[in-house]
Tab-separated table of C-alpha atoms and ligand atoms in Angstrom:
chain	number	residue	atom	x	y	z
A	1	MET	CA	79.409	47.487	103.272
A	2	GLU	CA	81.795	49.054	105.680
A	3	LYS	CA	85.090	48.946	104.402
A	4	LYS	CA	87.847	48.289	107.493
A	5	ARG	CA	90.170	50.631	107.344
A	6	ILE	CA	93.536	48.988	107.502
A	7	GLU	CA	95.997	50.491	109.673
A	8	LYS	CA	99.976	49.939	109.894
A	9	ALA	CA	99.752	47.387	113.118
A	10	ASP	CA	97.929	45.376	110.031
A	11	PHE	CA	100.659	45.739	107.728
A	12	GLU	CA	102.907	44.483	110.935
A	13	ALA	CA	100.991	41.830	111.901
A	14	ILE	CA	101.085	40.588	107.867
A	15	LEU	CA	104.641	40.928	108.111
A	16	SER	CA	105.538	39.342	110.876
A	17	GLY	CA	102.908	36.128	110.631
A	18	GLU	CA	100.764	37.060	113.672
A	19	LYS	CA	97.546	37.379	111.606
A	20	ASP	CA	96.999	36.271	107.915
A	21	ILE	CA	94.447	37.825	105.694
A	22	THR	CA	91.636	36.047	106.546
A	23	GLY	CA	91.011	38.374	109.036
A	24	PHE	CA	90.669	40.958	106.252
A	25	PHE	CA	88.457	39.651	104.328
A	26	ASP	CA	84.965	41.727	103.474
A	27	ILE	CA	82.825	39.997	101.453
A	28	ASN	CA	78.176	41.048	100.382
A	29	PRO	CA	76.885	38.151	98.014
A	30	ALA	CA	74.233	40.393	98.007
A	31	ASP	CA	76.005	43.703	96.957
A	32	GLY	CA	78.293	42.002	95.147
A	33	LYS	CA	81.102	43.544	96.390
A	34	MET	CA	84.436	41.485	97.992
A	35	VAL	CA	87.388	43.861	99.898
A	36	VAL	CA	89.859	41.810	100.459
A	37	PHE	CA	92.741	44.214	102.661
A	38	GLY	CA	90.929	47.173	101.739
A	39	VAL	CA	91.063	46.161	97.884
A	40	HIS	CA	88.080	45.558	95.988
A	41	THR	CA	88.474	42.617	94.148
A	42	ALA	CA	86.759	39.613	92.866
A	43	SER	CA	87.350	35.598	92.531
A	44	ASN	CA	88.344	32.882	90.810
A	45	PRO	CA	90.637	34.362	87.620
A	46	ASP	CA	91.398	31.234	86.291
A	47	TYR	CA	88.962	31.546	83.375
A	48	LEU	CA	90.376	35.201	83.350
A	49	ILE	CA	94.255	34.320	83.262
A	50	ARG	CA	93.461	31.335	80.689
A	51	ALA	CA	91.411	33.908	78.740
A	52	ILE	CA	94.949	35.994	78.629
A	53	TYR	CA	96.888	33.397	77.672
A	54	GLU	CA	94.769	31.766	74.985
A	55	MET	CA	94.114	35.183	73.611
A	56	PHE	CA	97.296	36.465	73.348
A	57	GLU	CA	98.563	33.223	71.246
A	58	GLY	CA	95.507	33.538	68.815
A	59	ASN	CA	98.079	35.525	67.173
A	60	LEU	CA	101.250	34.279	68.576
A	61	ASN	CA	103.111	31.622	69.693
A	62	ARG	CA	103.121	30.383	72.977
A	63	ARG	CA	106.140	31.226	74.195
A	64	LEU	CA	105.345	34.545	72.745
A	65	ALA	CA	102.173	34.228	74.220
A	66	VAL	CA	104.059	34.567	77.931
A	67	GLN	CA	106.346	37.215	76.873
A	68	ALA	CA	102.706	39.839	76.443
A	69	VAL	CA	101.307	38.199	79.732
A	70	LYS	CA	104.285	39.594	81.434
A	71	LYS	CA	104.033	43.020	79.702
A	72	LEU	CA	101.039	43.387	81.000
A	73	TYR	CA	101.210	42.593	84.225
A	74	ARG	CA	104.674	44.223	84.386
A	75	SER	CA	101.503	47.444	84.314
A	76	VAL	CA	99.963	45.735	86.619
A	77	GLY	CA	103.099	45.390	88.918
A	78	LEU	CA	104.011	49.281	88.108
A	79	GLY	CA	100.499	50.174	89.851
A	80	ALA	CA	102.099	49.190	93.219
A	81	VAL	CA	103.666	52.354	93.562
A	82	GLY	CA	99.893	53.836	95.440
A	83	LEU	CA	100.339	50.962	98.146
A	84	ASN	CA	103.645	51.970	98.551
A	85	ARG	CA	103.231	55.717	99.125
A	86	PHE	CA	100.108	54.252	101.513
A	87	LEU	CA	103.061	52.677	103.320
A	88	LYS	CA	105.019	55.591	103.931
A	89	LYS	CA	102.458	58.200	104.964
A	90	LEU	CA	101.804	54.893	107.807
A	91	GLU	CA	105.493	55.708	108.550
A	92	LEU	CA	106.170	51.988	108.149
A	93	ASN	CA	109.390	51.919	105.472
A	94	LEU	CA	110.292	49.234	103.608
A	95	ASP	CA	112.612	48.525	101.406
A	96	PRO	CA	111.898	47.704	97.700
A	97	VAL	CA	112.478	43.967	98.426
A	98	ASP	CA	110.645	43.585	101.549
A	99	PHE	CA	108.178	45.464	99.819
A	100	MET	CA	107.262	43.792	96.919
A	101	LEU	CA	107.509	39.970	99.291
A	102	LEU	CA	105.080	42.179	100.822
A	103	VAL	CA	102.925	42.214	97.760
A	104	PHE	CA	103.535	38.788	97.115
A	105	LYS	CA	102.809	37.556	100.964
A	106	LEU	CA	99.082	39.506	100.759
A	107	GLN	CA	98.451	38.073	96.705
A	108	HIS	CA	99.611	34.840	97.949
A	109	GLN	CA	97.186	34.339	100.607
A	110	GLN	CA	94.529	34.867	98.155
A	111	GLY	CA	94.925	32.180	96.138
A	112	TRP	CA	98.261	32.949	93.883
A	113	GLY	CA	99.854	30.493	94.593
A	114	ALA	CA	102.669	28.829	97.220
A	115	PRO	CA	104.579	31.914	99.332
A	116	MET	CA	108.144	33.070	97.283
A	117	GLU	CA	111.253	32.628	98.564
A	118	VAL	CA	114.326	34.686	98.357
A	119	ILE	CA	117.277	32.564	97.864
A	120	GLU	CA	119.699	34.994	96.416
A	121	ARG	CA	119.372	39.195	97.211
A	122	ASN	CA	121.517	41.857	96.557
A	123	GLU	CA	121.521	45.346	95.407
A	124	SER	CA	121.106	44.678	92.046
A	125	ARG	CA	119.889	40.927	91.627
A	126	LEU	CA	116.946	39.234	93.451
A	127	VAL	CA	116.524	35.437	92.767
A	128	LEU	CA	112.597	34.226	94.047
A	129	ARG	CA	111.262	30.614	94.629
A	130	SER	CA	107.666	29.683	94.461
A	131	ARG	CA	106.759	25.643	95.296
A	132	ALA	CA	104.422	26.905	92.475
A	133	THR	CA	102.651	30.355	91.277
A	134	PHE	CA	98.609	30.381	90.455
A	135	GLU	CA	99.661	30.528	86.507
A	136	SER	CA	102.022	27.744	86.318
A	137	ASP	CA	98.436	25.712	87.924
A	138	VAL	CA	96.475	27.486	85.516
A	139	MET	CA	98.075	26.769	82.768
A	140	LYS	CA	100.315	23.852	83.727
A	141	ASP	CA	98.538	22.328	80.457
A	142	TRP	CA	101.114	24.461	78.339
A	143	LYS	CA	104.141	22.185	79.567
A	144	MET	CA	106.533	25.404	79.409
A	145	GLN	CA	107.618	27.781	81.360
A	146	VAL	CA	104.343	30.200	82.048
A	147	CYS	CA	105.358	32.736	84.301
A	148	GLY	CA	104.974	35.604	82.758
A	149	LEU	CA	102.508	37.131	84.900
A	150	HIS	CA	104.275	37.148	87.701
A	151	SER	CA	108.093	38.183	86.126
A	152	GLY	CA	106.138	40.751	84.754
A	153	TRP	CA	104.349	41.630	88.321
A	154	ILE	CA	107.783	41.588	89.331
A	155	GLU	CA	109.905	44.159	87.134
A	156	GLY	CA	107.389	46.248	87.237
A	157	ILE	CA	106.873	46.322	91.361
A	158	LEU	CA	110.809	46.659	91.426
A	159	SER	CA	111.003	48.895	89.056
A	160	SER	CA	107.859	50.995	90.275
A	161	VAL	CA	109.027	51.278	94.006
A	162	THR	CA	113.018	51.495	92.996
A	163	GLY	CA	112.793	53.830	89.719
A	164	SER	CA	115.444	52.312	88.017
A	165	ASN	CA	114.208	49.510	85.415
A	166	TRP	CA	114.264	45.831	86.521
A	167	VAL	CA	114.149	43.093	84.366
A	168	CYS	CA	112.923	39.631	85.552
A	169	GLU	CA	113.619	35.796	84.142
A	170	GLU	CA	111.765	32.774	84.738
A	171	LYS	CA	114.779	30.196	85.100
A	172	LYS	CA	112.616	27.421	86.417
A	173	CYS	CA	108.418	26.861	86.235
A	174	ALA	CA	106.475	24.362	87.744
A	175	ALA	CA	104.733	23.800	84.382
A	176	ALA	CA	107.738	22.888	82.803
A	177	GLY	CA	107.773	20.137	85.136
A	178	ASP	CA	110.423	21.578	87.400
A	179	GLY	CA	110.053	21.313	91.348
A	180	TYR	CA	109.370	24.914	91.704
A	181	CYS	CA	109.466	28.042	89.283
A	182	GLU	CA	112.326	30.685	90.098
A	183	PHE	CA	112.401	34.256	89.268
A	184	VAL	CA	115.734	36.273	88.943
A	185	ALA	CA	115.728	39.907	88.427
A	186	GLU	CA	118.078	42.117	88.004
A	187	LYS	CA	118.579	45.659	87.842
A	188	LYS	CA	119.505	46.828	84.042
A	189	THR	CA	117.728	48.841	81.270
A	190	PRO	CA	117.912	46.293	78.427
A	191	THR	CA	119.771	47.844	75.396
A	192	TRP	CA	119.556	47.231	71.931
A	193	ALA	CA	121.479	44.118	71.303
A	194	ASP	CA	119.668	43.321	73.994
A	195	ILE	CA	116.300	43.147	72.389
A	196	THR	CA	117.559	42.522	68.727
A	197	ASP	CA	118.881	39.197	70.171
A	198	SER	CA	115.886	38.075	71.793
A	199	LEU	CA	113.921	39.307	68.791
A	200	LEU	CA	116.611	37.020	66.073
A	201	LYS	CA	115.558	34.102	69.025
A	202	GLY	CA	112.186	34.135	68.899
A	203	ASP	CA	111.927	35.676	72.917
A	204	THR	CA	110.153	38.432	71.687
A	205	ALA	CA	108.465	40.064	68.761
A	206	ILE	CA	108.147	43.986	67.497
A	207	THR	CA	104.531	44.431	69.216
A	208	GLU	CA	105.938	44.280	72.290
A	209	PHE	CA	107.838	47.647	71.587
A	210	ILE	CA	105.577	49.299	69.390
A	211	GLU	CA	103.850	52.717	71.400
A	212	HIS	CA	100.804	52.804	69.581
A	213	LYS	CA	99.417	56.122	70.703
A	214	PRO	CA	95.867	56.591	68.135
A	215	LEU	CA	94.292	59.409	69.908
A	216	GLU	CA	97.303	60.986	69.266
A	217	GLY	CA	98.203	60.319	65.984
A	218	THR	CA	101.520	58.904	66.846
A	219	ILE	CA	102.816	55.266	66.440
A	220	THR	CA	106.863	54.530	67.851
A	221	PHE	CA	108.924	51.662	67.767
A	222	ILE	CA	111.793	51.071	69.986
A	223	ASP	CA	111.204	55.407	70.547
A	224	ARG	CA	111.166	55.649	66.273
A	225	PRO	CA	108.304	56.973	64.535
A	226	VAL	CA	106.843	54.727	62.644
A	227	VAL	CA	103.426	54.851	60.316
A	228	ILE	CA	100.888	52.004	59.409
A	229	MET	CA	100.656	51.974	55.542
A	230	PRO	CA	97.619	50.520	52.955
A	231	ARG	CA	99.085	47.556	51.506
A	232	ILE	CA	97.401	48.976	48.368
A	233	ILE	CA	100.147	51.719	48.196
A	234	PHE	CA	102.158	49.097	46.273
A	235	THR	CA	100.064	48.899	43.697
A	236	SER	CA	98.648	52.895	43.602
A	237	LEU	CA	102.605	54.389	43.700
A	238	MET	CA	103.853	51.563	40.840
A	239	GLY	CA	100.432	53.066	38.546
A	240	SER	CA	101.165	56.190	39.071
A	241	MET	CA	104.346	56.228	38.523
A	242	SER	CA	104.044	53.696	35.212
A	243	ARG	CA	101.774	56.727	33.486
A	244	ILE	CA	104.640	59.435	34.287
A	245	VAL	CA	108.010	57.134	33.968
A	246	GLY	CA	106.709	53.953	31.626
A	247	GLU	CA	106.036	50.836	33.251
A	248	ALA	CA	109.669	49.530	33.026
A	249	ALA	CA	111.770	52.332	34.446
A	250	ALA	CA	108.721	52.229	37.071
A	251	GLY	CA	109.195	48.544	38.341
A	252	GLY	CA	113.201	48.381	37.383
A	253	VAL	CA	114.406	50.965	38.233
A	254	VAL	CA	112.654	53.949	39.914
A	255	ASN	CA	110.677	51.421	42.583
A	256	TYR	CA	113.739	49.325	43.290
A	257	ARG	CA	116.261	51.987	43.987
A	258	ALA	CA	113.782	53.418	46.586
A	259	TYR	CA	113.123	50.559	47.828
A	260	MET	CA	117.565	49.724	47.988
A	261	GLU	CA	117.901	52.630	49.601
A	262	LEU	CA	115.094	51.932	52.525
A	263	GLY	CA	117.066	49.024	53.587
A	264	SER	CA	120.608	50.389	52.911
A	265	GLN	CA	119.785	52.893	55.637
A	266	ASN	CA	117.556	50.426	57.505
A	267	ILE	CA	120.693	48.886	58.109
A	268	ALA	CA	123.250	51.541	58.875
A	269	TYR	CA	120.556	52.166	61.253
A	270	PHE	CA	121.208	49.027	62.993
A	271	ARG	CA	124.791	49.770	62.518
A	272	SER	CA	124.346	53.082	64.394
A	273	MET	CA	122.879	50.557	66.889
A	274	GLY	CA	126.367	48.821	67.977
A	275	ILE	CA	125.234	45.864	65.511
A	276	THR	CA	128.267	45.038	63.162
A	277	ASP	CA	127.952	41.445	61.773
A	278	PRO	CA	126.568	41.500	58.358
A	279	ALA	CA	124.589	37.881	58.848
A	280	LYS	CA	123.266	39.334	61.781
A	281	LEU	CA	122.446	42.642	60.273
A	282	VAL	CA	120.582	40.714	57.362
A	283	ASP	CA	118.117	38.757	59.308
A	284	LEU	CA	117.764	41.099	61.352
A	285	ALA	CA	116.418	43.416	58.568
A	286	LEU	CA	114.605	40.645	57.431
A	287	THR	CA	113.134	39.632	61.054
A	288	MET	CA	112.085	43.711	61.534
A	289	TYR	CA	110.178	43.922	57.798
A	290	SER	CA	108.611	39.972	58.220
A	291	GLN	CA	106.730	40.999	62.017
A	292	MET	CA	106.045	44.453	60.084
A	293	GLY	CA	103.648	42.447	57.724
A	294	TRP	CA	105.675	42.914	54.662
A	295	PHE	CA	105.883	39.314	54.182
A	296	ARG	CA	107.371	35.540	55.525
A	297	VAL	CA	110.620	34.646	55.229
A	298	VAL	CA	110.716	30.873	53.949
A	299	GLY	CA	114.309	29.659	53.851
A	300	MET	CA	117.557	31.740	53.041
A	301	GLU	CA	120.659	30.044	51.390
A	302	TRP	CA	124.087	30.833	50.305
A	303	ASP	CA	124.101	28.904	46.851
A	304	GLU	CA	127.841	28.469	46.159
A	305	ALA	CA	127.903	26.937	42.659
A	306	ARG	CA	126.371	30.803	41.981
A	307	LYS	CA	127.815	33.004	43.946
A	308	GLU	CA	124.280	33.819	44.961
A	309	LYS	CA	122.358	34.141	48.059
A	310	VAL	CA	118.882	33.072	47.090
A	311	ILE	CA	115.816	34.202	49.405
A	312	ARG	CA	112.320	32.584	49.831
A	313	LEU	CA	108.894	34.797	50.686
A	314	ASP	CA	105.569	34.189	51.138
A	315	HIS	CA	102.792	36.569	50.956
A	316	THR	CA	105.252	39.589	50.583
A	317	ALA	CA	103.269	43.112	50.350
A	318	GLU	CA	102.975	43.444	46.566
A	319	SER	CA	102.275	40.209	45.454
A	320	GLN	CA	99.149	39.854	47.129
A	321	ALA	CA	98.090	43.546	46.945
A	322	VAL	CA	99.069	43.395	42.442
A	323	GLY	CA	97.664	39.907	42.623
A	324	THR	CA	97.936	37.829	38.940
A	325	ALA	CA	100.015	38.645	36.680
A	326	ALA	CA	102.384	37.480	33.821
A	327	LYS	CA	105.905	38.015	35.082
A	328	PRO	CA	107.406	39.119	39.001
A	329	VAL	CA	105.945	42.114	40.187
A	330	CYS	CA	108.232	42.582	43.519
A	331	TYR	CA	109.985	45.238	41.859
A	332	CYS	CA	110.322	47.263	45.790
A	333	THR	CA	110.976	43.580	47.938
A	334	SER	CA	113.720	43.155	45.720
A	335	GLY	CA	115.188	46.511	45.696
A	336	LEU	CA	114.806	46.535	49.839
A	337	ILE	CA	116.241	43.110	49.449
A	338	ALA	CA	119.885	44.140	47.670
A	339	GLY	CA	119.622	47.169	49.794
A	340	ILE	CA	120.448	44.758	52.833
A	341	VAL	CA	122.274	42.917	51.667
A	342	SER	CA	124.436	45.355	49.949
A	343	ALA	CA	124.890	47.621	52.654
A	344	ALA	CA	124.820	44.564	55.288
A	345	TYR	CA	128.515	42.965	53.338
A	346	GLY	CA	129.651	45.916	51.746
A	347	VAL	CA	129.461	45.432	48.480
A	348	ARG	CA	128.024	46.175	45.309
A	349	VAL	CA	125.084	43.620	44.768
A	350	GLN	CA	122.492	42.812	41.848
A	351	GLY	CA	118.860	41.107	43.392
A	352	LYS	CA	116.710	39.400	40.947
A	353	GLU	CA	113.234	38.196	42.293
A	354	VAL	CA	113.284	34.847	39.965
A	355	LYS	CA	110.029	33.294	41.493
A	356	CYS	CA	106.566	34.986	42.026
A	357	GLN	CA	103.431	34.056	43.670
A	358	SER	CA	101.658	36.701	41.241
A	359	LYS	CA	102.328	34.389	38.838
A	360	GLY	CA	101.388	31.381	40.470
A	361	ASP	CA	105.205	30.249	41.917
A	362	GLN	CA	104.469	28.609	45.133
A	363	TYR	CA	106.848	31.237	47.127
A	364	CYS	CA	108.421	34.662	45.598
A	365	GLU	CA	112.075	33.509	45.230
A	366	PHE	CA	115.220	36.809	45.163
A	367	THR	CA	118.844	36.165	44.073
A	368	VAL	CA	121.053	38.382	45.240
A	369	LYS	CA	124.988	38.632	44.012
A	370	ASP	CA	127.918	40.931	43.377
A	371	LYS	CA	127.082	43.139	40.543
A	372	VAL	CA	129.823	43.115	38.048
A	373	GLU	CA	128.151	45.449	35.268
A	374	GLU	CA	126.140	48.166	35.175
A	375	ASN	CA	122.656	46.914	35.016
B	1	LIG	ZN1	106.293	29.327	85.989
B	2	LIG	ZN1	106.847	37.751	44.119
């Protein structure tokens, strides 16, 4: 199949509306090849798009699945830099927004939804509307804002051609019952506070900030190096420490103290990133450890009568690693929580595990109170 050459005049005709892209379809069914406007493509992606949303939904809730699609399509958008270079070579110089509108014109004419209309436009802010995007149609049954594909695409295109970071949020969505999908894009770099706010609100999951390069042997989480540890580290460390210092000292002192230090260093780090509210520091730390697989937070309350904080957790790393035991086993988690609360509120505390799944309780329950005497 001979691929049609796309010239500057073709782009200009599309831009002016004099032509549409139907004149640039090349389909060769025998070869199983299709080229649209010079780009190798394939039809009917609705199964694919639904599969992508549902794949992410498998491990996340729907709101977070939409965010994961957004991240994926941000990468698609970043690829637009190639077309931009090509246009520059043809001496067709479009400003970033006009360039993006051209990309969407090409996409929408291929079935990616209704055209995009510009509602507001300036240097650092752009508001776009579409009667319906492709994904708002395909994922209509989710009955919520689903257009992660377009918001990610917008972010990616604008970021790639301007060289600055853009953040795009969908504010209204046809799939949520609104009359149109509306996207607001702003030129900004999310701060630590933005990231942690969205984590706490449940708008993002930590997976979005993990860069895993298995072949280089590195994992970073929001720019900090981290490692994946097998859960048996708890039983294995506990075992070796018990042999060295005895069981009671290993659990109640060494592990508790070590993890308390970890918890308080974590809070010190969050604080250095500008977060100062103690309650928020505690929430953030527990959310992060939870999302890292240490446990699930079931409930957290303040017992006024006893002046203690009560935290209930499901499947803590140690209770899962140790299995059945005669007494509570979660010394590390207990220390971690004590360190977090102590550093967040700036008080000396005593943490204690009062119920434990390893001894048959429904959840592991920890209490944290002001330390009045030496233990
Ligand atoms: Zn939408
Ligand atoms: Zn436990």
